[in-house]
XYZ file of C-alpha atoms in Angstrom:
103
model
C -8.848 -0.801 -17.075
C -10.405 -0.127 -13.693
C -8.405 1.851 -11.130
C -6.999 -0.186 -8.260
C -6.983 1.297 -4.770
C -5.258 -0.005 -1.649
C -5.124 0.980 2.011
C -1.897 1.729 3.868
C -2.106 0.639 7.477
C 0.292 0.513 10.422
C 1.646 4.024 9.858
C 1.434 4.684 13.617
C 4.279 2.189 14.110
C 6.587 4.203 11.848
C 6.147 7.942 11.208
C 2.387 8.403 11.540
C 0.341 9.711 8.626
C 0.290 13.453 9.345
C 3.023 14.150 6.758
C 1.188 12.314 3.950
C -0.810 14.375 1.472
C -2.770 14.011 -1.746
C -0.631 13.098 -4.751
C 2.394 11.958 -2.756
C 4.220 9.039 -4.363
C 4.626 5.751 -2.506
C 6.518 2.601 -3.411
C 5.243 -0.903 -2.700
C 7.748 -3.668 -1.990
C 6.771 -7.324 -1.631
C 8.102 -9.089 1.470
C 7.840 -12.809 0.613
C 9.996 -13.713 3.644
C 7.745 -11.860 6.114
C 7.163 -14.300 8.979
C 3.651 -13.003 9.748
C 2.168 -12.674 6.255
C 3.466 -14.340 3.068
C 1.540 -11.756 1.012
C 2.982 -8.774 2.907
C 3.646 -5.647 0.872
C 5.469 -2.819 2.621
C 4.863 0.802 1.656
C 7.805 3.205 1.427
C 8.330 6.911 0.836
C 11.544 8.224 -0.693
C 13.831 9.593 1.996
C 12.031 7.867 4.876
C 11.815 4.218 3.940
C 9.022 2.019 5.273
C 5.936 3.887 6.486
C 3.509 0.950 6.804
C 1.961 -1.969 4.927
C -0.758 -2.573 2.390
C -3.724 -3.673 4.511
C -4.451 -7.400 4.277
C -7.348 -7.821 6.698
C -11.051 -7.143 6.378
C -10.658 -5.026 9.532
C -8.053 -2.682 8.006
C -9.000 -2.475 4.307
C -10.999 0.702 3.656
C -14.120 0.551 1.496
C -13.653 -1.303 -1.763
C -9.886 -0.956 -1.863
C -7.939 -4.156 -2.487
C -6.062 -6.093 0.160
C -2.417 -7.046 -0.223
C -3.532 -10.594 -1.055
C -5.684 -9.365 -3.933
C -2.959 -7.224 -5.534
C 0.050 -9.436 -4.707
C -0.030 -11.362 -8.008
C -0.928 -8.275 -10.047
C 2.408 -6.531 -9.416
C 6.090 -7.395 -9.705
C 8.453 -7.290 -6.729
C 8.000 -3.502 -6.606
C 5.194 -1.167 -7.605
C 4.224 2.492 -7.381
C 1.191 4.358 -6.137
C -0.082 7.754 -5.065
C -1.900 8.953 -1.973
C -5.574 9.770 -2.616
C -6.975 10.340 0.916
C -5.466 10.512 4.403
C -8.017 9.365 6.978
C -7.738 8.597 10.711
C -8.310 4.867 10.059
C -5.839 4.565 7.167
C -4.397 6.041 4.011
C -6.136 5.344 0.718
C -3.847 5.132 -2.325
C -4.177 4.335 -6.029
C -1.896 1.801 -7.696
C -0.036 3.032 -10.774
C -1.229 1.305 -13.959
C 2.426 1.008 -15.033
C 3.033 -1.194 -11.980
C 0.645 -3.908 -13.107
C 2.251 -7.119 -14.346
C 1.431 -8.144 -17.887
C -0.170 -11.586 -17.883
């Protein structure tokens, strides 16, 4: 199975991204009641809570990483990932294979 990458965006509205580093675990949580985006997936770090969202716009998705809309139906209500790169324009993470829904 091919690795699935996603971009974390909006970190500047929470804690920034300076504390994030390679290999750090993140948790994805679907927000079906989000009034702005029905495919919203928040990104959390243990001890801090929400640090941003999975990017869902062609303007915020980095490279060939998947948008929230593309991974929304591939995961359950929660999923796990790890930080791969911290860049000024966003944080690139890899989705855990164990988080994928069996179809």
